[in-house]
Coordinates of C-alpha atoms in Angstrom, one line a residue:
Chain A
M1102 CA -28.2 26.0 -7.1
R1103 CA -28.9 23.7 -4.2
V1104 CA -26.1 21.6 -2.6
E1105 CA -26.3 18.3 -0.8
V1106 CA -23.5 16.4 0.9
D1107 CA -23.3 12.7 1.6
Q1108 CA -21.2 12.4 4.8
P1109 CA -20.9 8.6 4.8
R1110 CA -19.2 8.8 1.4
C1111 CA -16.7 11.5 2.3
V1112 CA -13.1 10.5 2.4
A1113 CA -11.7 13.8 3.9
S1114 CA -9.7 14.9 0.9
G1115 CA -10.5 18.4 1.9
Q1116 CA -10.6 19.9 -1.5
C1117 CA -14.1 21.4 -1.2
V1118 CA -12.9 23.3 1.9
L1119 CA -10.0 24.7 -0.2
M1120 CA -12.2 25.7 -3.1
A1121 CA -15.3 26.9 -1.4
P1122 CA -14.6 27.6 2.2
E1123 CA -17.8 29.7 2.5
V1124 CA -19.9 26.7 1.7
F1125 CA -18.0 23.7 3.0
D1126 CA -16.2 23.0 6.3
Q1127 CA -14.9 19.8 8.0
D1128 CA -15.5 18.2 11.3
D1129 CA -12.7 17.1 13.6
D1130 CA -12.1 14.0 11.5
G1131 CA -12.0 15.9 8.2
I1132 CA -15.5 14.8 7.2
V1133 CA -17.4 17.4 5.1
L1134 CA -19.9 19.8 6.8
L1135 CA -22.3 21.8 4.6
L1136 CA -22.4 25.4 5.7
S1137 CA -25.0 26.5 3.2
S1138 CA -27.3 24.4 1.0
D1139 CA -28.3 27.4 -1.0
P1140 CA -25.0 29.2 -1.7
D1141 CA -24.6 32.8 -2.8
P1142 CA -24.1 32.9 -6.6
V1143 CA -20.6 34.3 -6.2
H1144 CA -19.5 31.0 -4.7
E1145 CA -21.1 28.8 -7.3
E1146 CA -17.9 28.3 -9.4
G1147 CA -16.1 27.1 -6.3
V1148 CA -18.9 24.8 -5.4
R1149 CA -19.0 23.3 -9.0
E1150 CA -15.3 22.8 -8.9
S1151 CA -15.6 21.1 -5.5
A1152 CA -18.2 18.7 -6.8
A1153 CA -16.0 18.0 -9.9
V1154 CA -12.9 17.1 -7.9
C1155 CA -14.5 15.4 -5.0
P1156 CA -13.0 11.9 -5.3
A1157 CA -15.9 10.2 -3.5
A1158 CA -18.7 12.0 -5.4
A1159 CA -20.0 13.1 -2.0
I1160 CA -21.2 16.5 -3.2
R1161 CA -24.4 16.7 -5.2
L1162 CA -25.6 19.8 -7.1
L1163 CA -29.2 20.5 -7.9
E1164 CA -29.7 23.4 -10.3
N1165 CA -32.7 25.6 -9.5
Chain B
M1348 CA -8.6 -8.5 -37.6
T1349 CA -5.5 -7.5 -35.7
D1350 CA -7.5 -7.8 -32.4
T1351 CA -7.0 -11.5 -32.4
L1352 CA -3.3 -11.1 -32.8
T1353 CA -2.8 -8.4 -30.3
D1354 CA -5.0 -10.1 -27.7
T1355 CA -2.7 -13.2 -27.4
P1356 CA -0.7 -12.6 -24.2
A1357 CA 2.7 -12.9 -25.8
Q1358 CA 1.8 -10.1 -28.3
L1359 CA 0.3 -7.7 -25.8
P1360 CA 2.3 -4.6 -24.8
E1361 CA 4.2 -5.2 -21.6
L1362 CA 3.9 -3.1 -18.5
P1363 CA 5.9 -1.2 -17.2
M1364 CA 6.7 0.5 -20.4
P1365 CA 10.0 2.4 -20.9
R1366 CA 10.1 6.2 -21.1
A1367 CA 11.7 7.8 -24.1
S1368 CA 15.4 8.4 -23.6
G1369 CA 16.3 12.0 -22.9
C1370 CA 12.7 12.9 -21.9
P1371 CA 12.5 12.0 -18.2
F1372 CA 9.3 13.9 -17.4
D1373 CA 7.1 12.5 -20.2
P1374 CA 5.2 9.2 -19.8
P1375 CA 6.2 6.3 -22.0
P1376 CA 5.4 6.9 -25.7
A1377 CA 3.7 3.6 -25.9
L1378 CA 1.1 4.8 -23.3
R1379 CA 0.4 7.8 -25.5
G1380 CA -0.2 5.4 -28.4
L1381 CA -2.7 3.3 -26.4
Q1382 CA -4.5 6.4 -25.1
A1383 CA -5.0 7.6 -28.7
G1384 CA -5.8 4.2 -30.2
R1385 CA -7.1 1.7 -27.6
P1386 CA -7.7 3.6 -24.4
V1387 CA -9.1 0.5 -22.6
S1388 CA -7.0 -2.5 -23.7
R1389 CA -5.1 -5.5 -22.4
V1390 CA -1.5 -5.4 -21.3
R1391 CA 0.9 -8.1 -20.1
I1392 CA 2.5 -7.9 -16.6
W1393 CA 5.4 -9.7 -14.9
D1394 CA 3.4 -12.8 -13.9
G1395 CA 2.2 -13.4 -17.5
S1396 CA -1.4 -12.2 -16.7
S1397 CA -3.1 -9.7 -18.9
P1398 CA -5.1 -7.0 -17.0
W1399 CA -6.8 -4.1 -18.6
L1400 CA -5.0 -0.8 -18.8
I1401 CA -7.1 2.4 -18.5
T1402 CA -5.4 5.5 -20.0
R1403 CA -8.1 8.2 -20.5
H1404 CA -8.7 10.8 -17.8
E1405 CA -12.5 10.4 -17.9
D1406 CA -12.3 6.6 -17.8
V1407 CA -9.9 6.6 -14.9
R1408 CA -12.2 8.8 -12.9
A1409 CA -15.3 6.8 -13.8
L1410 CA -13.8 3.4 -12.9
L1411 CA -11.8 4.4 -9.8
G1412 CA -15.0 5.8 -8.4
D1413 CA -17.0 2.7 -9.3
P1414 CA -17.9 0.3 -6.5
R1415 CA -17.7 -2.6 -9.0
I1416 CA -13.9 -2.1 -8.9
S1417 CA -12.2 -3.6 -5.8
A1418 CA -8.8 -2.7 -4.2
D1419 CA -8.6 -6.1 -2.5
P1420 CA -5.3 -7.9 -3.5
S1421 CA -6.5 -11.2 -2.2
L1422 CA -9.1 -11.5 -4.9
P1423 CA -8.2 -13.7 -7.9
G1424 CA -7.2 -11.6 -10.9
Y1425 CA -5.8 -8.7 -8.9
P1426 CA -2.8 -7.4 -11.0
H1427 CA 0.0 -7.3 -8.4
R1428 CA 2.9 -4.9 -9.1
T1429 CA 5.6 -7.4 -8.2
A1430 CA 6.1 -10.8 -6.8
G1431 CA 7.2 -9.2 -3.5
L1432 CA 4.3 -6.9 -3.2
K1433 CA 1.9 -9.8 -4.0
V1434 CA 3.2 -11.7 -0.9
R1435 CA 3.3 -8.5 1.3
D1436 CA -0.2 -7.2 0.3
Q1437 CA -1.8 -10.5 0.9
T1438 CA -0.4 -10.9 4.4
R1439 CA -0.6 -7.4 5.7
R1440 CA -3.9 -5.6 5.4
T1441 CA -4.3 -1.9 5.8
F1442 CA -7.2 0.3 4.6
I1443 CA -5.6 0.9 1.2
T1444 CA -6.2 -2.7 0.3
M1445 CA -9.7 -2.9 1.6
D1446 CA -13.1 -2.0 0.2
D1447 CA -15.9 -0.2 1.9
P1448 CA -17.3 -0.5 4.5
E1449 CA -14.1 -1.8 6.3
H1450 CA -12.0 0.7 4.3
A1451 CA -14.0 3.7 5.4
R1452 CA -14.1 2.5 9.1
L1453 CA -10.3 2.1 9.3
R1454 CA -9.4 5.1 7.2
R1455 CA -11.6 7.4 9.3
M1456 CA -9.5 6.5 12.4
V1457 CA -6.5 8.4 10.9
T1458 CA -8.1 11.2 8.9
A1459 CA -8.2 13.8 11.8
P1460 CA -4.7 15.2 11.5
F1461 CA -5.2 15.7 7.8
A1462 CA -8.2 18.0 8.1
I1463 CA -7.5 21.4 6.4
R1464 CA -7.5 23.4 9.5
K1465 CA -5.1 21.1 11.3
V1466 CA -2.8 21.0 8.4
E1467 CA -2.9 24.8 8.0
A1468 CA -2.0 25.1 11.7
L1469 CA 1.2 23.2 10.8
R1470 CA 2.2 25.7 8.1
P1471 CA 4.3 27.9 10.3
S1472 CA 6.3 25.0 11.6
I1473 CA 6.7 23.6 8.1
Q1474 CA 8.0 27.0 7.0
Q1475 CA 10.4 27.0 9.9
I1476 CA 11.8 23.6 9.0
V1477 CA 12.2 24.7 5.3
D1478 CA 13.9 27.9 6.4
D1479 CA 16.2 26.0 8.7
L1480 CA 17.1 23.5 6.0
I1481 CA 17.8 26.3 3.5
D1482 CA 20.0 28.1 6.1
A1483 CA 22.0 24.9 6.5
L1484 CA 22.3 24.5 2.7
L1485 CA 23.6 28.0 2.3
A1486 CA 26.1 27.6 5.2
G1487 CA 27.4 24.3 3.9
P1488 CA 29.6 23.2 1.0
K1489 CA 28.4 23.2 -2.6
P1490 CA 27.6 21.5 -4.8
V1491 CA 25.2 19.5 -2.6
D1492 CA 22.7 16.7 -3.2
L1493 CA 19.3 18.4 -2.8
V1494 CA 17.6 15.0 -2.2
E1495 CA 19.7 14.1 0.8
S1496 CA 20.0 17.6 2.3
F1497 CA 16.5 19.0 1.6
A1498 CA 13.9 17.1 -0.3
L1499 CA 13.9 14.0 2.0
P1500 CA 14.5 15.6 5.4
L1501 CA 11.5 18.0 5.1
P1502 CA 8.7 15.4 4.7
S1503 CA 10.5 13.1 7.0
L1504 CA 10.6 15.6 9.8
V1505 CA 7.0 16.6 9.3
I1506 CA 5.6 13.0 9.2
C1507 CA 7.7 12.0 12.2
E1508 CA 6.3 14.9 14.2
L1509 CA 2.8 14.2 13.1
L1510 CA 3.0 10.5 13.9
G1511 CA 5.1 10.9 17.0
V1512 CA 8.1 8.9 15.7
P1513 CA 11.5 10.1 16.9
Y1514 CA 13.4 11.6 13.9
E1515 CA 16.7 10.3 15.3
K1516 CA 15.7 6.9 13.8
H1517 CA 15.4 8.3 10.3
D1518 CA 18.3 6.3 8.9
F1519 CA 16.5 3.1 10.0
F1520 CA 13.1 3.9 8.5
Q1521 CA 14.3 5.7 5.4
R1522 CA 16.5 2.7 4.6
N1523 CA 13.6 0.2 5.1
T1524 CA 11.1 2.5 3.2
R1525 CA 13.5 2.5 0.2
V1526 CA 13.4 -1.3 0.1
I1527 CA 9.6 -1.3 0.1
V1528 CA 9.3 1.2 -2.8
R1529 CA 11.9 -0.4 -5.0
R1530 CA 10.4 -2.5 -7.7
T1531 CA 13.4 -4.8 -7.7
S1532 CA 13.2 -5.8 -4.1
T1533 CA 12.6 -9.6 -3.5
A1534 CA 9.7 -10.8 -1.5
E1535 CA 12.1 -11.7 1.4
E1536 CA 13.7 -8.3 1.4
L1537 CA 10.3 -6.6 1.3
L1538 CA 8.8 -8.7 4.1
A1539 CA 11.9 -8.2 6.2
A1540 CA 11.8 -4.4 5.8
S1541 CA 8.0 -4.3 6.5
E1542 CA 8.4 -6.4 9.6
A1543 CA 11.3 -4.4 10.9
L1544 CA 9.2 -1.2 10.6
T1545 CA 6.1 -2.7 12.0
D1546 CA 8.0 -4.2 15.0
Y1547 CA 9.5 -0.8 15.7
L1548 CA 6.1 1.0 15.5
D1549 CA 4.5 -1.7 17.6
E1550 CA 7.1 -1.1 20.4
L1551 CA 6.5 2.6 20.0
L1552 CA 2.7 2.1 20.5
T1553 CA 3.4 0.3 23.8
V1554 CA 5.3 3.4 24.9
K1555 CA 2.6 5.8 23.8
L1556 CA -0.1 3.7 25.5
A1557 CA 1.7 4.2 28.8
D1558 CA 2.6 7.8 28.2
P1559 CA 0.5 9.3 25.4
G1560 CA 1.6 12.5 23.7
D1561 CA -0.1 14.9 21.2
D1562 CA 0.5 12.8 18.1
L1563 CA -1.3 10.4 15.8
L1564 CA 0.3 7.2 17.2
S1565 CA -0.7 8.2 20.7
Q1566 CA -4.3 8.8 19.5
L1567 CA -4.4 5.4 17.8
A1568 CA -3.0 3.8 21.0
V1569 CA -5.4 5.4 23.4
Q1570 CA -8.6 5.8 21.2
R1571 CA -8.4 2.6 19.1
V1572 CA -6.0 0.0 20.5
A1573 CA -7.0 0.5 24.2
T1574 CA -10.7 0.4 23.3
G1575 CA -10.3 -2.8 21.2
E1576 CA -11.4 -1.1 17.9
M1577 CA -8.0 -2.0 16.4
T1578 CA -5.3 -4.5 17.3
Q1579 CA -1.9 -3.0 18.2
R1580 CA -0.4 -4.8 15.2
Q1581 CA -3.1 -3.2 12.9
A1582 CA -2.2 0.2 14.4
A1583 CA 1.5 -0.4 13.8
E1584 CA 0.9 -1.4 10.2
T1585 CA -1.2 1.7 9.6
G1586 CA 1.7 3.7 11.1
V1587 CA 4.1 2.1 8.7
L1588 CA 1.8 2.9 5.8
L1589 CA 1.6 6.6 6.7
L1590 CA 5.3 6.9 7.6
G1591 CA 6.3 5.4 4.2
A1592 CA 3.7 7.4 2.2
G1593 CA 4.8 10.6 3.9
H1594 CA 8.4 10.1 3.0
E1595 CA 8.7 8.8 -0.5
T1596 CA 6.1 10.8 -2.3
T1597 CA 6.7 14.4 -1.2
A1598 CA 10.5 14.0 -1.3
N1599 CA 10.3 12.9 -4.9
M1600 CA 7.9 15.8 -5.8
I1601 CA 10.4 18.3 -4.3
A1602 CA 13.4 17.0 -6.1
L1603 CA 11.8 16.1 -9.5
G1604 CA 9.7 19.3 -9.4
T1605 CA 12.9 21.3 -8.8
L1606 CA 14.5 19.6 -11.8
A1607 CA 11.5 20.2 -14.0
L1608 CA 11.5 23.9 -13.0
L1609 CA 15.2 24.2 -13.6
R1610 CA 14.5 22.9 -17.1
N1611 CA 11.7 25.4 -17.6
P1612 CA 13.3 28.7 -16.3
D1613 CA 10.3 30.8 -17.4
Q1614 CA 8.0 28.8 -15.2
L1615 CA 10.6 28.8 -12.4
A1616 CA 10.6 32.6 -12.6
L1617 CA 6.8 32.7 -12.0
L1618 CA 7.3 31.0 -8.6
R1619 CA 10.4 32.9 -7.7
D1620 CA 8.8 36.2 -8.3
T1621 CA 5.4 35.7 -6.7
D1622 CA 4.1 36.0 -3.2
D1623 CA 0.6 35.2 -4.1
P1624 CA -0.5 32.0 -2.3
R1625 CA -3.1 31.3 -5.0
T1626 CA -0.5 31.4 -7.7
V1627 CA 1.7 29.0 -5.7
A1628 CA -1.2 26.7 -5.0
G1629 CA -2.0 26.5 -8.7
A1630 CA 1.6 25.8 -9.5
V1631 CA 1.7 22.9 -7.1
E1632 CA -1.4 21.3 -8.8
E1633 CA 0.2 21.7 -12.2
L1634 CA 3.5 20.1 -11.1
L1635 CA 1.5 17.3 -9.5
R1636 CA -0.3 16.8 -12.8
Y1637 CA 2.8 17.2 -15.1
L1638 CA 5.0 14.9 -13.0
T1639 CA 2.5 12.3 -11.7
I1640 CA 5.2 10.5 -9.7
T1641 CA 2.8 7.6 -8.9
H1642 CA 3.8 6.1 -12.2
S1643 CA 3.4 2.4 -11.6
G1644 CA -0.4 2.3 -12.1
R1645 CA -3.2 2.0 -9.5
R1646 CA -4.1 -1.6 -9.2
R1647 CA -7.7 -3.0 -8.9
V1648 CA -9.8 -5.9 -9.8
A1649 CA -13.4 -5.9 -11.2
V1650 CA -16.0 -7.6 -9.0
A1651 CA -18.8 -7.4 -11.6
D1652 CA -19.0 -7.0 -15.4
I1653 CA -18.4 -3.4 -16.5
E1654 CA -18.9 -2.0 -20.0
I1655 CA -16.7 0.9 -20.9
D1656 CA -15.6 2.4 -24.2
G1657 CA -17.1 -0.5 -26.1
Q1658 CA -15.1 -3.1 -24.0
V1659 CA -16.5 -5.4 -21.4
I1660 CA -14.3 -5.8 -18.3
R1661 CA -15.4 -9.1 -16.7
A1662 CA -15.7 -9.8 -13.0
G1663 CA -12.3 -11.2 -12.0
D1664 CA -10.4 -9.2 -14.6
G1665 CA -7.5 -7.1 -13.3
V1666 CA -7.5 -3.4 -14.0
V1667 CA -4.4 -1.1 -14.0
F1668 CA -4.9 2.7 -14.0
A1669 CA -2.2 4.7 -15.8
N1670 CA -2.6 7.9 -14.0
E1671 CA 0.5 9.4 -15.5
I1672 CA -1.0 9.3 -19.0
A1673 CA -4.5 10.2 -17.8
N1674 CA -2.9 13.4 -16.5
R1675 CA -1.6 14.1 -20.0
D1676 CA -4.9 13.4 -21.7
P1677 CA -5.5 16.3 -24.2
E1678 CA -9.2 15.9 -23.7
A1679 CA -8.8 17.0 -20.1
F1680 CA -5.7 19.2 -20.3
P1681 CA -5.1 21.1 -23.5
E1682 CA -1.4 20.9 -24.6
P1683 CA -0.9 18.4 -21.9
D1684 CA 2.9 18.1 -22.4
R1685 CA 3.5 21.7 -21.6
L1686 CA 4.4 22.6 -18.0
D1687 CA 2.2 25.7 -17.5
L1688 CA 2.0 26.8 -13.9
T1689 CA -0.9 29.1 -14.7
R1690 CA -3.3 26.5 -16.0
D1691 CA -6.1 25.1 -14.0
A1692 CA -4.9 21.6 -13.3
R1693 CA -7.0 20.8 -10.2
R1694 CA -8.8 17.9 -11.9
H1695 CA -5.6 15.9 -12.1
V1696 CA -5.5 12.4 -10.7
A1697 CA -2.0 12.5 -9.3
F1698 CA -3.4 11.6 -5.9
G1699 CA -5.6 8.9 -7.4
Y1700 CA -9.4 9.1 -7.5
G1701 CA -12.3 7.5 -5.7
V1702 CA -12.5 6.5 -2.0
H1703 CA -8.8 5.6 -1.9
Q1704 CA -7.6 9.0 -3.0
C1705 CA -4.5 10.0 -1.1
L1706 CA -5.2 10.6 2.6
G1707 CA -2.2 12.8 3.0
Q1708 CA -2.9 15.2 0.2
P1709 CA -3.7 18.3 2.3
L1710 CA -0.3 17.9 4.0
A1711 CA 1.5 17.2 0.8
R1712 CA 0.0 20.4 -0.7
V1713 CA 1.1 22.6 2.2
E1714 CA 4.6 21.1 2.2
L1715 CA 5.0 21.6 -1.6
Q1716 CA 3.5 25.1 -1.4
V1717 CA 6.0 26.2 1.3
V1718 CA 8.9 24.6 -0.5
Y1719 CA 8.1 26.0 -4.0
S1720 CA 7.4 29.5 -2.6
T1721 CA 10.6 29.6 -0.6
L1722 CA 13.4 27.6 -2.1
Y1723 CA 13.8 29.4 -5.4
S1724 CA 13.3 32.9 -4.0
R1725 CA 15.8 32.3 -1.2
I1726 CA 18.3 30.7 -3.6
P1727 CA 17.5 32.5 -6.9
T1728 CA 20.7 31.3 -8.6
L1729 CA 20.0 27.6 -7.9
E1730 CA 21.2 25.4 -10.8
L1731 CA 22.0 21.9 -11.6
A1732 CA 25.6 20.9 -10.8
T1733 CA 25.8 18.0 -13.2
D1734 CA 24.8 17.1 -16.7
M1735 CA 21.2 16.2 -17.2
D1736 CA 22.1 12.9 -18.8
R1737 CA 24.1 11.8 -15.7
L1738 CA 21.1 11.9 -13.4
E1739 CA 19.6 8.6 -12.4
F1740 CA 15.8 8.4 -12.5
K1741 CA 13.7 6.0 -10.4
H1742 CA 12.5 3.9 -13.3
D1743 CA 12.5 0.9 -10.9
G1744 CA 10.6 2.7 -8.2
L1745 CA 6.9 2.5 -7.3
V1746 CA 7.2 6.3 -7.1
Y1747 CA 9.1 8.1 -9.8
G1748 CA 11.8 10.6 -9.0
V1749 CA 15.5 11.2 -9.1
Y1750 CA 18.0 9.4 -6.9
E1751 CA 20.3 12.4 -6.4
L1752 CA 20.0 16.0 -7.5
P1753 CA 23.4 17.7 -7.3
V1754 CA 22.8 21.5 -7.2
T1755 CA 24.8 24.6 -6.7
W1756 CA 24.2 28.4 -6.7

C-alpha cells in the first residue's frame, strides 16, 4: 500500500492521527503530516480507516 | 403517479419533523420512512420553500464532500433554518458560512489549539475539572440538576480557558448562547444576543492586544488582527462562534448521553467497569452516532446540477442533510437503533462531513472520554430523580438535548 496526503485539502479533524499515529502526524496548525508513504502492513487497517473517515478526502491510498 | 401529488409544496413532508412520543433518542419516524422510500426527496420548510432532504449515510458523505455544494447562506435557494438565522447568517460571516478558498484560509487561523497533541495536553486539566465538579456534586444536596451542575460547567470552563475568556462572565455568555441556539428566537433577539457577545469579545481582544496571554484570542489578536490578516470584528465573531459551539454541543452530549446510558444499564456497566481508553473512545463514538444531537439538518445550496440516486439537484436548489437519520442508516450501521458501545461507529457523521466538519471534535472527544470514564465509576449508583416523561427535550433547539436532568445516587 502507498499513501499520499493532500495538505491543502486537510481540515485538521485529526482522526488519522488517532487511528494511525505511526503513519500520520500533524503540524502546529493541525494539518496532516505523512510519516511513512509505505506503511508497515500491521498499520494498514488504521490507514484504511483514516482514509475512510477523513472528511476532506485528503488521504489517498494506492494499492501495490 | 403520486410523484406529481407529493411534489406540490403543500403536500410535501414538513421539516422539522416530530419525534415519536415516548422515544426521545430516536429520529422522527417520518425520516425513517423517507430513508427507506425516497432517500433524496423534497421537503417543505418554514418559509414555504422546498429544499432536498438527504437521508442516506452514503449520500450525506458524498454530497457534503462535493464542491458543487455551497455553505454560503447569501446564495439564493439556501434553506435557512429560521427567519432569525437567515438575517444573522447573511450579516455576520464566519468561516462556517464560507466556501473554499476563503473558508480554508480563515479556518486555519484557529485550528492550532485543536491539534491532537495540544488537546491531549489538556487531558489532565480536563480530568481535574471533572473530578472537582464531581467532588462538589457529592458534597452538595441531592437530587441535583446534572445539566446545571456538571454538563454545562465542564465544556464552559474548558472553552473559556482555551479562548482566554474569563469564566466569571459565564452567566452572560451562557444566557446569550441559549438565545442563539433556540429555534423560537426572533430575528431581533438573535441579533441582540449575537451583538452582545461580539461586542464583549471585541473589547476582550483590545485587552489581549495590549497584554497577550497564552490563549486563542491572544493569538488571534497578535498574529491576525495586528498583522491586518483579519479585522478585529472578524476575530470577535470567530470567538463567538467557538465559544457558542464549545458550550452547547458538549453539554448536551454529556446530559443526553447520561440519560441514554441510564436507560441502557447494560451499556452503562461497560463504561463503569472499564479502564481501557480504547473501550471508552469507542463508546464515545457510538454515543455520538446514536444521539446525533445536531438534529436540525446541515444546510447547503447546490451551485451546479448534481445527479444522485436518480434525482437531479439543480443549481440553486437548497439541500438539507438529515445527519441524525444518516447515522441510523442500516446500510452503514447494522441494527442502527441499538445503542451498542462495542460497535465500530467511527464512520458516523455526527460532526458533519466534508471541509466544514466540526473544528472542535478532538476537544469534544477528550471531554466526553474523560466524563464517561469518570462520572459513572465515581458515582456508580447514579440514577434519574424524576420520571422519564417529565423531562423536557430540546425539540426547539438547533442542538438536541435535555433542558434539565435531575439525578440522585
